[in-house]
PDB file of C-alpha atoms in Angstrom:
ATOM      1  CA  UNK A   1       0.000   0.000   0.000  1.00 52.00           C
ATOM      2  CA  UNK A   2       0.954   3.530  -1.065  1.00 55.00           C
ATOM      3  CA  UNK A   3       1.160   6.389   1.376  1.00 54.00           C
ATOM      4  CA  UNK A   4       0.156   9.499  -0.671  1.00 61.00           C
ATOM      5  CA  UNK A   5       2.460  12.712  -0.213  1.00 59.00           C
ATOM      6  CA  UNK A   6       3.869  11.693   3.083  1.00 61.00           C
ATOM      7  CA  UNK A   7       7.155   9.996   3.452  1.00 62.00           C
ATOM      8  CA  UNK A   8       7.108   7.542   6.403  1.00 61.00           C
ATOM      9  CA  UNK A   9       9.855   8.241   8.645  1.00 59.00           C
ATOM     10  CA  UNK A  10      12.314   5.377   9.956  1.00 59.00           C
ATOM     11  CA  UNK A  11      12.777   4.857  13.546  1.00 58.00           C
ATOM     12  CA  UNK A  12      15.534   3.069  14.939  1.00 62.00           C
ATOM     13  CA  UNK A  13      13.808   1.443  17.656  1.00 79.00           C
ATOM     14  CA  UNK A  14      16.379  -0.292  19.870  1.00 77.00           C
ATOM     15  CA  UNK A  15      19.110   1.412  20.982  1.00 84.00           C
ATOM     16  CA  UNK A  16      20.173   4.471  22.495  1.00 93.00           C
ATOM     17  CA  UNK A  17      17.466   7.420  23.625  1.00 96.00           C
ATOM     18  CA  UNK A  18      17.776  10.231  25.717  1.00 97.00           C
ATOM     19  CA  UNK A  19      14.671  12.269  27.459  1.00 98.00           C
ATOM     20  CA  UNK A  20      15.715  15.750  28.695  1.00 98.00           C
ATOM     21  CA  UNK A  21      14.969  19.111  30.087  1.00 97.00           C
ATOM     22  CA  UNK A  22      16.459  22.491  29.093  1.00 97.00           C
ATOM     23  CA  UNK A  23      16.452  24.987  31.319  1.00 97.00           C
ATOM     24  CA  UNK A  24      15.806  28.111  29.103  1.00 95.00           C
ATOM     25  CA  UNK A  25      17.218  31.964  29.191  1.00 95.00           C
ATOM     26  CA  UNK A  26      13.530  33.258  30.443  1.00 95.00           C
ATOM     27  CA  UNK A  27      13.368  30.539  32.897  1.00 96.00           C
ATOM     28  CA  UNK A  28      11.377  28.503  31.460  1.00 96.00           C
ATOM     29  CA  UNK A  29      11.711  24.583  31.126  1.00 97.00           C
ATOM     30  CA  UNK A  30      11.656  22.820  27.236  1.00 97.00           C
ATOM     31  CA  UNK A  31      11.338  18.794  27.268  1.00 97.00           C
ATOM     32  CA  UNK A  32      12.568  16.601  24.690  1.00 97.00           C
ATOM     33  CA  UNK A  33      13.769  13.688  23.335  1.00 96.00           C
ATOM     34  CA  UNK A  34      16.887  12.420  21.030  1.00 96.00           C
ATOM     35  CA  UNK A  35      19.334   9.612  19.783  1.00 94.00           C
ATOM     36  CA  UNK A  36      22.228  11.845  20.132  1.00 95.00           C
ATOM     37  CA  UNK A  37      21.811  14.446  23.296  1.00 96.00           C
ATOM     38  CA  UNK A  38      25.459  16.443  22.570  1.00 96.00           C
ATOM     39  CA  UNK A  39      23.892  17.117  19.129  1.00 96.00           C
ATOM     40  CA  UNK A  40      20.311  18.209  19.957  1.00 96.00           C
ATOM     41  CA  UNK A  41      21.857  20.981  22.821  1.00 96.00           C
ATOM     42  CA  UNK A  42      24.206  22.152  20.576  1.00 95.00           C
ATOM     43  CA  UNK A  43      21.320  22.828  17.582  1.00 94.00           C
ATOM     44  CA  UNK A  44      18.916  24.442  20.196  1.00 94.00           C
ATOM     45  CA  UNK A  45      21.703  26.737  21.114  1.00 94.00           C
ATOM     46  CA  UNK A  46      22.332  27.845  17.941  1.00 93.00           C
ATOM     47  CA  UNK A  47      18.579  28.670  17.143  1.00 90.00           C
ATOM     48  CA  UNK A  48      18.382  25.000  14.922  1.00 90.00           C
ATOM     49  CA  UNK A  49      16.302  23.282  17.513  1.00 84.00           C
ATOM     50  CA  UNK A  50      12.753  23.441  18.562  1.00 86.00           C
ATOM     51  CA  UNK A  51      10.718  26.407  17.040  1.00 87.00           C
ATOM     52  CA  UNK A  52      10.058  27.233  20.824  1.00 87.00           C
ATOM     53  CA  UNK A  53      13.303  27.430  21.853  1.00 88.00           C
ATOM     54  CA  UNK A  54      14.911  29.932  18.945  1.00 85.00           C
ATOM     55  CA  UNK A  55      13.771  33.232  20.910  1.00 87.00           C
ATOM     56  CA  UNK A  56      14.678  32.060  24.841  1.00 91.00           C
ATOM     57  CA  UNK A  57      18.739  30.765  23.997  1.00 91.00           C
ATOM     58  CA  UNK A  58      21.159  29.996  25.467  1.00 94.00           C
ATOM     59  CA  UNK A  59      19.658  26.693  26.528  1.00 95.00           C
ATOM     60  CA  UNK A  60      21.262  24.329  29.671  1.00 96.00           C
ATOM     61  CA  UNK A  61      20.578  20.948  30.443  1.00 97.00           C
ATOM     62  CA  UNK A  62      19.296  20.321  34.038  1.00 96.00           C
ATOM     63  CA  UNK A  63      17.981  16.963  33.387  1.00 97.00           C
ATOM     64  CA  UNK A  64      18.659  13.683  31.316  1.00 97.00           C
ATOM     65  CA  UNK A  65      17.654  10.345  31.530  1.00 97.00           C
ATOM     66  CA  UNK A  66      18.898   7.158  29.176  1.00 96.00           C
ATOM     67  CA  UNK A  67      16.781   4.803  27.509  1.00 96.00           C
ATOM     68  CA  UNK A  68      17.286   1.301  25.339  1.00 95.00           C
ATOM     69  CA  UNK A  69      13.865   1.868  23.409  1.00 94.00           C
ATOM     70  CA  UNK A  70      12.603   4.764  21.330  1.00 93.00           C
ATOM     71  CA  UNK A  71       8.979   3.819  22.625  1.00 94.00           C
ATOM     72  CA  UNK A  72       9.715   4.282  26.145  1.00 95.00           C
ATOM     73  CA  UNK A  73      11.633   7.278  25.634  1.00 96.00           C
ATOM     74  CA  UNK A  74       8.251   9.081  23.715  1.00 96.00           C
ATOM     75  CA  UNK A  75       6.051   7.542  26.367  1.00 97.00           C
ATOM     76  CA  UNK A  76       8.440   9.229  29.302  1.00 98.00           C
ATOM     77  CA  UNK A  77       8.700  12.623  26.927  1.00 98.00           C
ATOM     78  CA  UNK A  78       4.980  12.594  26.898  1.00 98.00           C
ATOM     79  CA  UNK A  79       4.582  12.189  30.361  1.00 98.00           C
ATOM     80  CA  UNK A  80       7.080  14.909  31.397  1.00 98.00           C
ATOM     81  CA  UNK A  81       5.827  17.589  29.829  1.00 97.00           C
ATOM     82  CA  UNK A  82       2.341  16.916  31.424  1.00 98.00           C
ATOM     83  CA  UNK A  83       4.498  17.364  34.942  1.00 98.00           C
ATOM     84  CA  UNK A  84       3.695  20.940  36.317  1.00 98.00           C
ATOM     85  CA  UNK A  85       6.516  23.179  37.116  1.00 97.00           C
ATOM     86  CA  UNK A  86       6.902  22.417  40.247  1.00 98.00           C
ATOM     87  CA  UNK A  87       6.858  18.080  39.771  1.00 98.00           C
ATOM     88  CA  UNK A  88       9.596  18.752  36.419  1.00 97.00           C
ATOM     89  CA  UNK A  89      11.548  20.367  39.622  1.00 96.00           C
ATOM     90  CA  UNK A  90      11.256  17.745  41.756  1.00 97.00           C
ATOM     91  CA  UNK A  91      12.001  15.205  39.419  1.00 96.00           C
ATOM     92  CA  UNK A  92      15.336  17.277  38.283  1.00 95.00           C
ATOM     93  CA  UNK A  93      16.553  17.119  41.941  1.00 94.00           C
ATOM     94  CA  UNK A  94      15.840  14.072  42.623  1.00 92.00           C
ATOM     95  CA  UNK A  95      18.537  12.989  40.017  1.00 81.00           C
ATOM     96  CA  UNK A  96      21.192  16.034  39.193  1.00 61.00           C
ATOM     97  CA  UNK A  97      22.495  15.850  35.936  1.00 55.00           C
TER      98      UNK A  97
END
């Protein structure tokens, strides 16, 4: 079957994932998730990232966790940035990147 105008994407599903939060200029916290977590600071930094982030650089990491799977990492993503301020802080603390 024939997918019409849209390219499907390829995942690499096994492997290595990384779920983080940015801490950004204005104060305010950015969640994501990446294969290579070096690379994905680096392009947010330089205004290459996340539409959100291009107006509120420089960007720092305050939290990272690793994952095997792609799935769990989106699940975990997802989850995170349903956290309020306040539980995204508690979770950073509780493990300091």
């Amino acid at each position: 079957m024939k997918t019409r105008g849209k390219k499907r994407r390829k995942f690499q599903r096994q492997g290595t994932f990384h779920v983080y939060i940015v801490v950004c200029a204005d104060g305010t916290y950015y969640t994501g998730s990446t294969g290579d977590l070096q690379k994905r600071i680096a392009l947010h930094n330089k205004g290459r990232g996340a539409k959100y982030l291009r107006g509120k650089r420089p960007v720092e990491l305050v939290y990272a966790r690793k994952y095997c799977y792609y799935k769990l990492a989106v699940t975990a993503e997802r989850k995170i940035k349903q956290f309020t301020r306040r539980q995204k802080e508690k979770l950073m603390n509780a493990s300091a990147v």
